[in-house]
Amino acid sequence: MWRLLMQQKRHLALALVSLLICVSMNLLSPVLQGMLFDVLVRGQHFSEYSKLFLGLLFIYVAEPLLSQVYILNACAAGEKLQASLRLEAFRCLLAQRVEFFDRHSSSRLTQLLSRDLDSIRAFVFTNSARDRGPRALLEALGSVAVLFALSWRLGPILAAVIVASVCTAFLYRRQTRALEATSAAAQQRLAEVASSSFANMRTVRIFAGEALEQQRFGQQVARSYASGLGFARAKAMLEGINRSATHLSLLALYALGGHLVNNKLLPVGVLVTSIGFTFSLVFATQGMLQTFADLRGMVASVRRVRATLSELPPDESMAQALPPLPEAPWEYPLVAPFSNGDGPLGLADEGPVPVGAANGSHVVAGEGLAVAAAQCGDLRLEGISFSYPVRPGAPVLKDLSLTLPRGKVTALVGRSGAGKSTVAALLERLYTPDAGSITLGGADIRAFTRGEWCGALAAVSQEPVLFPASIAYNIGYGRSMQCTQAEIEAAARAANAHEFIAALPEGYATVVGEAGSLLSGGQRQRIALARALLKDAPILILDEATSSLDVENERLVQAAIEKLMEGRTVMVIAHRLSTVQNADQIVVLEAGQVVEQGTHKQLLQRPGRYSALVSAQELTLQQTLL
């Protein structure tokens, strides 16, 4: 954080210089006011009064202008610091292993990037005012110093105000320390409950769960209210003590100051100056106490971000594959790929769009090594054992060995929970096996960079994931937007998606909504398939890729898939017989192990798990089964 802060030396220097001048003017102002009273009381020549008046006029004109310079530069430094921290935190999250996201909810991670890091902006904005932050601290210290210089008899009174306020602050801190942790946890849980309710609103509607969701949210509101009320009690106590200290200091100042003036030991102007400083000092002291509380809150937020990001080591290969951040992240080009621009991507459609277009420099690493290996070698899983990191005591795969021959289609079948999707996740390098190895052409897949491996593999999952962006963006994502509109449309046609896309009012520029909620299940599946078709990778993983299509669309898409499969290494996970019966080999999994392997005809000719699955209709029988 210090490194990022030092990048704003220009803003910080301007803020510091303007702050010091403003504080000096504010300290000089009560002194000049006291001198004005002295001139009037003593009946001195009007020219003396005019000089003092012009001095005050200059301060009243210049100080607001310099305050603007201070606030503008302080806030600019804070905004730039926050922008840098947000991008670095997001980059760090992108480089985390998938198990990290298994442990943390998306609402919690979103809260880290939004509310927690926004505490920096709130701290700078709030504490750039005159009665808060460094300005209040300097004015409080300066006020005591000036008063001691003017009258050593009155200075201790104001020093006592500071001591009383500091003691109160420590008491306040002790009372609110536990409340801060409780409040932060309540706010986090509040956001999680709301996020889960909105994300699963269709399920809530179907099962009439509105009352239950209201109850869950209400419980978190009650917890948040309880912690907030505790803060209110502590705040009320702090305010009461501070106000009492203010009144006592004023009474002491009037009593002692009046006595000194009456005995000709103190000029009346010094007493007026002291009274002015008393009010300034009280407000500054209260502001400092609130600043310290804000500072603790900001530090706690930054620590939460740091603790979360450092909980697990990042994926080094993923971190190396990410493009470098620009030197000035607050000047990131405002490219809008989610909406209409020159084309449906929000970018020009004349030719391929480099993935580094957003920052103007970086292009994704070459994909040649893994692609070349996939074109000349088999994909092997040897002695694979695996448990999900969040459930280390529950093995999913046990000493599994499997070969996916180059250019052939391998179908995985088995009951739910047999480990089929886990095999796909390991091939996609979402997780690392606990034991065993995965090789491509004899080389461990970990020898390939993340960019190289991703360039050699395309996948369509059982539940397609779409971004809340345009259809063109979701399809073009398969090639990191390095594609033309014509290529996107060709992929959509191959996936039997072009017809329904063209019928939409905005065509390929149609925004699909949260997780594709504005499209039907079959439409989402075809867009996901088009994305994989566009990638044109030598290794293809299909996890129930045609599960959401009707019979006619499945026939058309299946024809496109069969054409795509030619010459590629394909792994298919499916329950429909029409999908698996023509595979070059069918592998039956049970309890994380291979129990049968062969072609469709071979497996049906002998009693076993596959024939039992077919007989029990756990594979969807089509009219092709004779």
XYZ file of C-alpha atoms in Angstrom:
626
model
C 0.000 0.000 0.000
C 2.883 2.337 0.796
C 4.289 1.691 -2.693
C 0.999 2.689 -4.296
C 0.716 5.727 -2.051
C 4.157 6.955 -3.085
C 3.021 6.906 -6.713
C 0.837 9.904 -5.812
C 3.717 12.100 -4.631
C 2.590 15.058 -6.736
C -0.958 15.059 -5.354
C 0.293 14.455 -1.819
C 2.851 17.276 -2.042
C 0.250 19.773 -3.297
C -2.202 18.626 -0.631
C 0.413 18.973 2.115
C 1.568 22.459 1.075
C -1.981 23.793 0.725
C -2.941 22.132 4.032
C -0.096 23.797 5.942
C -0.974 27.211 4.508
C -4.677 26.735 5.339
C -3.887 25.688 8.913
C -1.574 28.669 9.347
C -4.302 31.017 8.131
C -6.889 29.447 10.425
C -4.542 29.821 13.398
C -3.785 33.425 12.467
C -7.444 34.388 12.060
C -8.429 34.333 15.803
C -5.248 36.232 16.653
C -6.153 39.011 14.209
C -9.696 39.081 15.578
C -8.350 39.579 19.094
C -6.066 42.354 17.884
C -9.091 44.064 16.276
C -10.846 44.111 19.656
C -7.737 45.544 21.278
C -7.623 48.359 18.698
C -11.284 49.192 19.352
C -10.970 49.008 23.140
C -7.850 51.167 23.223
C -9.257 53.635 20.710
C -6.220 53.460 18.438
C -6.030 55.095 15.016
C -8.384 53.645 12.406
C -5.451 52.817 10.090
C -4.422 50.048 12.507
C -7.929 48.642 12.354
C -7.878 48.820 8.519
C -4.627 46.877 8.314
C -5.991 44.113 10.505
C -9.260 44.121 8.579
C -7.439 43.724 5.249
C -5.414 40.871 6.727
C -8.603 39.070 7.716
C -10.107 39.793 4.297
C -7.107 38.188 2.600
C -7.418 35.105 4.826
C -11.155 34.790 4.207
C -10.612 34.946 0.426
C -7.451 32.830 0.107
C -8.265 30.101 2.627
C -11.324 28.711 0.762
C -9.338 28.597 -2.489
C -6.451 26.756 -0.866
C -8.937 24.436 0.826
C -10.199 23.465 -2.611
C -6.633 22.684 -3.707
C -6.105 20.556 -0.593
C -9.365 18.621 -0.880
C -9.029 18.082 -4.638
C -5.497 16.683 -4.406
C -6.165 14.629 -1.275
C -9.271 13.078 -2.815
C -7.519 12.508 -6.163
C -4.715 10.651 -4.375
C -7.294 8.596 -2.467
C -9.264 7.760 -5.606
C -6.133 6.690 -7.480
C -4.954 4.617 -4.541
C -8.334 2.920 -4.369
C -8.343 2.272 -8.138
C -4.897 0.668 -7.946
C -5.862 -1.452 -4.942
C -9.085 -2.591 -6.590
C -7.358 -3.679 -9.781
C -4.564 -5.424 -7.901
C -7.080 -7.169 -5.637
C -9.178 -8.253 -8.627
C -6.064 -9.493 -10.407
C -5.121 -11.448 -7.283
C -8.609 -12.978 -7.150
C -8.396 -13.988 -10.811
C -5.149 -15.819 -10.039
C -6.647 -17.796 -7.147
C -7.222 -21.515 -7.441
C -10.764 -22.751 -7.956
C -10.817 -24.175 -4.424
C -10.561 -20.589 -3.155
C -13.894 -19.793 -4.819
C -15.350 -23.001 -3.407
C -14.627 -21.639 0.070
C -15.861 -18.074 -0.394
C -19.234 -16.881 -1.639
C -19.342 -14.524 -4.593
C -21.159 -11.935 -2.470
C -18.310 -11.976 0.065
C -15.667 -11.453 -2.616
C -17.748 -8.738 -4.240
C -18.024 -7.037 -0.868
C -14.226 -7.058 -0.563
C -13.847 -5.194 -3.848
C -16.716 -2.802 -3.243
C -17.537 -1.952 0.372
C -14.249 -2.887 2.042
C -12.026 -1.092 -0.457
C -14.518 1.754 -0.704
C -13.638 2.515 2.917
C -10.507 4.235 1.563
C -12.600 6.680 -0.443
C -14.968 7.243 2.466
C -12.057 7.900 4.816
C -10.381 10.435 2.514
C -13.617 12.226 1.581
C -14.891 12.446 5.140
C -11.585 13.422 6.710
C -10.643 16.117 4.222
C -13.049 18.502 5.983
C -11.719 21.219 8.302
C -12.851 19.541 11.518
C -11.546 16.089 10.571
C -8.339 14.322 9.622
C -4.853 15.849 9.459
C -6.294 19.348 9.293
C -8.028 18.935 12.645
C -4.893 17.430 14.195
C -2.664 20.295 13.055
C -5.187 22.935 14.125
C -5.600 21.347 17.567
C -1.867 21.209 18.203
C -1.380 24.660 16.707
C -4.159 26.147 18.838
C -2.575 24.934 22.065
C 0.865 26.160 20.965
C -0.450 29.632 20.036
C -2.408 29.949 23.282
C 0.610 29.011 25.375
C 2.581 31.639 23.448
C -0.101 34.305 24.026
C -0.838 33.468 27.649
C 0.728 30.657 29.613
C -2.046 31.066 32.184
C -4.867 30.164 29.726
C -3.061 27.476 27.727
C -3.448 24.707 30.332
C -7.229 25.065 30.222
C -7.360 24.106 26.566
C -4.729 21.417 27.059
C -7.050 19.888 29.653
C -9.798 19.735 27.009
C -7.555 17.623 24.795
C -6.620 15.298 27.662
C -10.284 14.781 28.563
C -11.209 14.070 24.941
C -8.362 11.573 24.507
C -9.369 9.713 27.662
C -12.928 9.577 26.399
C -11.705 8.226 23.067
C -9.879 5.345 24.738
C -13.010 4.495 26.713
C -15.075 4.635 23.516
C -12.609 2.344 21.763
C -12.782 -0.243 24.525
C -16.568 -0.311 24.376
C -16.805 -0.540 20.592
C -13.961 -2.953 19.790
C -16.145 -6.048 20.097
C -19.054 -4.259 18.435
C -16.965 -3.579 15.324
C -16.341 -7.279 14.699
C -19.997 -8.101 15.361
C -21.179 -5.323 13.065
C -18.831 -6.361 10.239
C -20.016 -9.976 10.481
C -23.664 -8.862 10.515
C -23.186 -6.674 7.445
C -21.428 -9.485 5.596
C -24.157 -11.985 6.421
C -26.809 -9.427 5.467
C -25.273 -9.096 1.999
C -24.935 -12.873 1.606
C -28.581 -13.543 2.490
C -29.820 -10.829 0.123
C -27.549 -12.033 -2.678
C -28.638 -15.663 -2.346
C -32.312 -14.651 -2.275
C -32.072 -12.583 -5.451
C -29.863 -15.112 -7.273
C -32.334 -17.923 -6.549
C -35.521 -15.910 -7.012
C -37.051 -18.457 -9.403
C -36.654 -21.188 -6.791
C -38.080 -18.853 -4.153
C -41.123 -18.229 -6.339
C -41.683 -21.896 -7.182
C -41.584 -23.033 -3.545
C -43.319 -19.924 -2.143
C -40.278 -19.174 -0.045
C -40.783 -15.412 0.217
C -41.793 -15.578 3.882
C -38.789 -17.751 4.724
C -36.422 -15.394 2.897
C -37.975 -12.427 4.673
C -37.445 -14.189 7.997
C -33.798 -14.978 7.176
C -33.123 -11.410 6.109
C -35.013 -10.037 9.108
C -32.821 -12.021 11.493
C -29.711 -10.446 9.989
C -31.319 -6.993 10.149
C -31.978 -7.587 13.859
C -28.323 -8.499 14.431
C -27.204 -5.419 12.524
C -29.625 -3.275 14.529
C -28.306 -4.628 17.843
C -24.706 -3.800 16.967
C -25.736 -0.387 15.630
C -27.590 0.391 18.850
C -24.474 -0.487 20.825
C -22.522 2.010 18.740
C -25.224 4.610 19.376
C -24.957 4.192 23.165
C -21.179 4.538 23.058
C -21.474 7.541 20.737
C -23.991 9.204 23.045
C -21.658 8.758 26.000
C -18.733 10.191 24.021
C -20.756 13.196 22.900
C -22.029 13.881 26.413
C -18.553 13.851 27.945
C -17.130 16.011 25.169
C -19.905 18.584 25.510
C -19.415 18.701 29.271
C -15.677 19.218 28.801
C -16.407 22.056 26.370
C -18.735 23.842 28.766
C -16.380 23.420 31.705
C -13.451 24.769 29.692
C -15.477 27.810 28.616
C -16.574 28.499 32.198
C -12.976 28.194 33.384
C -11.822 30.449 30.564
C -14.448 33.101 31.354
C -13.651 32.991 35.062
C -9.864 33.055 34.824
C -9.745 35.276 31.742
C -12.168 37.781 33.220
C -10.135 37.897 36.416
C -6.897 38.507 34.475
C -8.460 41.200 32.268
C -9.999 42.906 35.272
C -6.588 43.035 36.970
C -4.852 44.354 33.841
C -2.844 41.118 33.544
C -4.307 40.119 30.173
C -5.404 42.185 27.145
C -9.047 41.756 26.257
C -8.018 40.803 22.719
C -6.101 37.779 24.007
C -9.212 36.645 25.890
C -11.299 36.985 22.712
C -8.631 35.013 20.814
C -8.678 32.307 23.490
C -12.454 31.960 23.287
C -12.235 31.616 19.496
C -9.549 28.965 19.825
C -11.627 27.103 22.396
C -14.446 26.430 19.945
C -11.989 25.541 17.165
C -10.105 23.227 19.496
C -13.223 21.434 20.687
C -14.462 20.770 17.154
C -10.970 19.748 16.017
C -10.550 17.359 18.947
C -13.918 15.734 18.318
C -13.028 15.474 14.640
C -9.726 13.798 15.475
C -11.461 11.209 17.612
C -13.843 10.387 14.778
C -10.897 10.306 12.374
C -9.150 7.718 14.521
C -12.331 5.645 14.548
C -12.603 5.945 10.750
C -8.940 5.028 10.421
C -9.431 1.889 12.479
C -12.391 0.941 10.308
C -10.426 1.491 7.108
C -7.434 -0.474 8.394
C -9.743 -3.309 9.458
C -11.281 -3.392 5.963
C -7.883 -3.464 4.262
C -6.760 -6.215 6.634
C -9.855 -8.265 5.767
C -9.000 -7.948 2.091
C -5.380 -8.907 2.723
C -6.323 -11.844 4.969
C -8.759 -13.222 2.404
C -6.346 -12.875 -0.505
C -3.494 -14.484 1.437
C -5.591 -17.361 2.763
C -4.467 -19.714 -0.014
C -1.449 -19.479 -2.327
C -2.424 -18.269 -5.805
C -2.049 -20.302 -8.968
C 1.375 -19.122 -10.144
C 0.796 -20.231 -13.735
C -2.446 -18.274 -13.792
C -0.765 -15.216 -12.292
C 1.951 -15.330 -14.946
C -0.618 -15.622 -17.729
C -2.483 -12.479 -16.679
C -1.638 -9.276 -18.560
C 0.266 -6.647 -16.576
C -1.711 -3.829 -15.032
C -1.353 -0.397 -16.640
C 0.769 2.139 -14.803
C -2.267 4.379 -14.405
C -5.247 2.041 -13.815
C -7.547 5.015 -13.241
C -7.070 5.828 -16.941
C -8.252 2.403 -18.127
C -9.958 2.831 -21.544
C -13.715 2.838 -21.218
C -14.490 -0.053 -23.595
C -18.062 -1.287 -23.244
C -18.298 -4.848 -24.587
C -21.627 -5.478 -22.870
C -23.659 -3.119 -24.994
C -23.999 -1.660 -28.448
C -20.937 0.046 -29.872
C -19.700 0.023 -33.420
C -20.754 -3.627 -33.438
C -22.417 -6.094 -31.083
C -19.153 -6.492 -29.182
C -19.019 -2.820 -28.452
C -15.877 -2.818 -30.624
C -15.182 -2.513 -34.331
C -15.857 -5.633 -36.406
C -13.346 -5.153 -39.229
C -10.972 -7.816 -37.910
C -9.746 -9.732 -34.901
C -9.737 -7.816 -31.660
C -6.590 -8.398 -29.564
C -7.236 -9.504 -26.024
C -4.904 -6.768 -24.868
C -6.981 -4.036 -26.489
C -8.171 -2.881 -23.101
C -4.714 -1.864 -21.977
C -3.132 -1.407 -25.339
C -0.106 -3.632 -24.853
C -0.565 -7.226 -23.775
C -1.540 -10.162 -25.961
C -2.307 -13.623 -24.581
C 0.583 -16.109 -24.578
C 1.057 -18.412 -27.523
C -0.967 -21.599 -27.595
C 1.185 -23.636 -29.982
C 2.874 -26.135 -27.642
C -0.261 -27.695 -26.160
C -2.073 -27.595 -29.503
C 0.826 -29.382 -31.196
C 0.937 -32.003 -28.438
C -2.819 -32.590 -28.732
C -2.496 -33.144 -32.474
C 0.094 -35.895 -32.127
C -0.428 -37.595 -28.759
C -2.981 -39.214 -26.471
C -4.414 -37.659 -23.328
C -3.785 -39.944 -20.357
C -4.860 -40.007 -16.732
C -2.604 -42.349 -14.768
C -3.257 -43.404 -11.173
C -5.407 -40.360 -10.418
C -6.725 -39.931 -6.888
C -8.556 -36.785 -5.915
C -10.628 -35.227 -3.146
C -12.107 -31.752 -3.337
C -10.118 -29.367 -1.105
C -13.247 -28.372 0.794
C -13.915 -32.081 1.545
C -10.449 -33.622 1.931
C -11.770 -36.712 3.695
C -14.149 -37.707 0.891
C -12.203 -39.136 -2.091
C -13.982 -38.749 -5.421
C -11.487 -40.513 -7.697
C -9.437 -43.511 -6.552
C -6.395 -44.629 -8.544
C -8.194 -43.927 -11.817
C -6.360 -44.613 -15.075
C -7.846 -43.671 -18.413
C -6.609 -42.978 -21.929
C -8.345 -40.626 -24.347
C -6.891 -41.621 -27.737
C -5.927 -38.804 -30.070
C -8.649 -37.987 -32.551
C -11.135 -40.355 -30.905
C -14.343 -39.895 -28.941
C -14.471 -41.207 -25.387
C -17.792 -41.258 -23.545
C -17.973 -41.325 -19.749
C -21.104 -42.826 -18.215
C -22.093 -43.759 -14.705
C -24.463 -42.939 -11.925
C -24.582 -39.477 -10.423
C -21.584 -38.944 -8.155
C -19.411 -41.492 -9.951
C -16.791 -38.827 -10.714
C -17.495 -37.988 -14.356
C -17.601 -34.207 -13.970
C -14.599 -34.387 -11.647
C -12.560 -35.985 -14.440
C -13.610 -33.102 -16.684
C -12.624 -30.561 -14.019
C -9.162 -32.120 -13.720
C -8.683 -32.089 -17.485
C -9.683 -28.426 -17.489
C -7.007 -27.845 -14.804
C -9.533 -26.388 -12.410
C -7.990 -28.620 -9.747
C -4.738 -30.539 -9.281
C -4.850 -34.313 -8.583
C -3.817 -35.471 -5.116
C -1.918 -38.345 -6.710
C -1.113 -39.510 -10.225
C -0.510 -37.506 -13.366
C -2.267 -36.242 -16.466
C -0.166 -36.252 -19.624
C -0.645 -35.102 -23.194
C 1.646 -36.667 -25.752
C 3.800 -37.937 -22.890
C 4.243 -34.480 -21.304
C 2.675 -33.577 -17.973
C -0.002 -30.978 -18.634
C 1.446 -28.837 -15.847
C 4.442 -28.273 -18.127
C 2.200 -26.146 -20.333
C 1.373 -22.622 -19.299
C -2.214 -21.822 -18.456
C -2.602 -19.904 -21.710
C -1.163 -22.763 -23.767
C -3.404 -25.352 -22.151
C -6.558 -23.265 -22.426
C -5.782 -22.721 -26.111
C -5.877 -26.466 -26.696
C -9.134 -27.215 -24.901
C -12.772 -26.191 -25.250
C -15.639 -27.244 -23.009
C -19.409 -27.054 -22.748
C -20.759 -27.762 -19.273
C -24.053 -29.256 -18.213
C -25.186 -25.890 -16.867
C -23.897 -23.272 -19.319
C -22.560 -20.090 -17.746
C -23.203 -16.824 -19.562
C -22.094 -13.317 -18.686
C -24.677 -10.515 -18.313
C -23.504 -9.164 -21.664
C -24.437 -9.326 -25.326
C -24.849 -12.624 -27.152
C -21.919 -11.703 -29.398
C -19.726 -11.100 -26.355
C -20.646 -14.475 -24.854
C -19.842 -16.324 -28.071
C -16.710 -14.282 -28.799
C -15.459 -15.048 -25.296
C -14.406 -18.435 -26.659
C -11.584 -16.704 -28.521
C -10.934 -13.920 -25.981
C -12.641 -11.540 -28.430
C -9.998 -12.250 -31.097
C -12.656 -12.790 -33.717
C -14.854 -11.034 -36.220
C -18.609 -10.723 -36.318
C -18.684 -13.088 -39.297
C -16.842 -15.770 -37.321
C -19.254 -15.368 -34.420
C -22.243 -15.783 -36.709
C -20.670 -18.837 -38.363
C -20.234 -20.489 -34.971
C -23.832 -19.631 -34.065
C -25.087 -21.199 -37.298
C -23.094 -24.360 -36.607
C -24.706 -24.552 -33.163
C -28.183 -23.948 -34.606
C -28.406 -20.649 -32.717
C -28.338 -18.070 -35.506
C -32.031 -18.339 -36.317
C -33.318 -17.479 -32.849
C -30.622 -14.815 -32.372
C -31.531 -13.093 -35.627
C -35.189 -13.063 -34.558
C -34.390 -11.009 -31.450
C -34.956 -7.231 -31.795
C -31.290 -6.438 -31.137
C -29.864 -9.599 -32.657
C -26.344 -10.389 -31.519
C -26.303 -7.212 -29.421
C -29.057 -8.593 -27.163
C -28.004 -8.616 -23.515
C -28.779 -12.037 -22.025
C -29.331 -10.941 -18.412
C -27.897 -12.317 -15.192
C -26.503 -15.807 -15.932
C -28.468 -15.761 -19.203
C -31.803 -15.539 -17.393
C -33.486 -13.799 -20.350
C -32.940 -16.853 -22.565
C -34.399 -20.335 -22.430
C -32.309 -23.279 -21.279
C -31.905 -24.556 -24.819
C -30.872 -21.137 -26.091
C -28.248 -20.810 -23.375
C -26.926 -24.264 -24.216
C -26.589 -23.421 -27.907
C -24.757 -20.168 -27.181
C -22.338 -22.083 -24.958
C -21.864 -24.629 -27.720
C -21.254 -21.844 -30.255
C -18.594 -20.453 -27.931
C -16.821 -23.827 -27.918
C -17.228 -24.202 -31.678
C -15.658 -20.795 -32.222
C -12.598 -21.778 -30.204
C -11.883 -24.684 -32.583
C -9.611 -26.441 -30.069
C -8.111 -29.924 -30.648
C -9.469 -31.209 -27.308
C -13.186 -30.976 -26.636
C -15.074 -31.742 -23.419
C -18.855 -32.016 -23.622
C -20.653 -32.378 -20.294
C -24.301 -33.018 -21.198
C -23.869 -30.468 -23.985
C -27.202 -31.302 -25.631
C -29.243 -31.918 -22.489
C -31.476 -28.841 -22.858
C -32.386 -29.229 -26.529
C -35.558 -30.608 -27.996
C -35.392 -33.567 -30.364
C -35.178 -31.505 -33.575
C -32.597 -29.053 -32.285
C -30.611 -31.872 -30.723
C -30.467 -33.608 -34.091
C -29.174 -30.463 -35.789
C -26.683 -29.630 -33.056
C -25.573 -33.254 -32.809
C -24.740 -33.134 -36.502
C -22.654 -30.005 -35.909
C -20.930 -31.664 -32.953
C -20.145 -34.784 -34.964
C -18.579 -32.622 -37.641
C -16.606 -30.758 -34.989
C -15.437 -34.045 -33.459
C -13.631 -35.116 -36.610
C -9.915 -35.349 -35.943
C -10.266 -34.132 -32.357
C -9.781 -35.735 -28.981
C -13.228 -35.644 -27.402
C -14.567 -36.600 -23.998
C -18.347 -36.766 -23.741
C -20.304 -36.992 -20.506
C -23.896 -37.871 -21.287
C -26.893 -39.943 -20.301
C -28.511 -40.001 -23.737
C -27.748 -43.099 -25.757
C -27.769 -41.089 -28.981
C -24.818 -39.139 -27.630
C -22.645 -42.040 -26.473
C -23.461 -45.035 -28.655
C -21.251 -43.925 -31.543
C -18.262 -43.137 -29.326
C -15.007 -44.915 -30.126
C -14.895 -46.072 -26.525
C -17.276 -45.928 -23.591
C -15.868 -45.818 -20.069
C -18.117 -46.683 -17.131
C -17.231 -45.061 -13.811
C -18.391 -46.151 -10.397
C -17.217 -44.733 -7.060
C -14.363 -42.935 -8.766
C -12.961 -45.955 -10.593
C -13.166 -47.415 -14.089
C -15.290 -50.571 -13.938
C -15.950 -51.165 -17.639
C -14.566 -50.022 -20.953
C -15.399 -50.808 -24.570
C -17.677 -49.876 -27.456
C -21.439 -49.676 -27.214
C -21.944 -53.075 -28.828
C -19.213 -54.738 -26.780
C -20.628 -53.503 -23.497
C -24.195 -54.513 -24.356
C -23.096 -58.027 -25.274
C -21.854 -58.793 -21.782
C -23.652 -58.363 -18.480
C -22.243 -55.512 -16.521
C -22.780 -52.033 -15.232
C -23.331 -50.460 -18.669
C -26.018 -52.911 -19.723
C -27.655 -52.457 -16.320
C -27.698 -48.701 -16.790
C -29.304 -49.091 -20.196
C -31.854 -51.584 -18.923
C -32.759 -49.298 -16.039
C -33.118 -46.449 -18.536
C -30.602 -44.303 -16.701
C -29.343 -43.664 -20.195
C -32.030 -42.023 -22.313
C -33.018 -44.525 -24.980
C -33.683 -43.200 -28.458
C -35.277 -44.888 -31.416
C -31.775 -45.787 -32.612
C -31.660 -48.542 -29.969
C -32.788 -51.781 -31.597
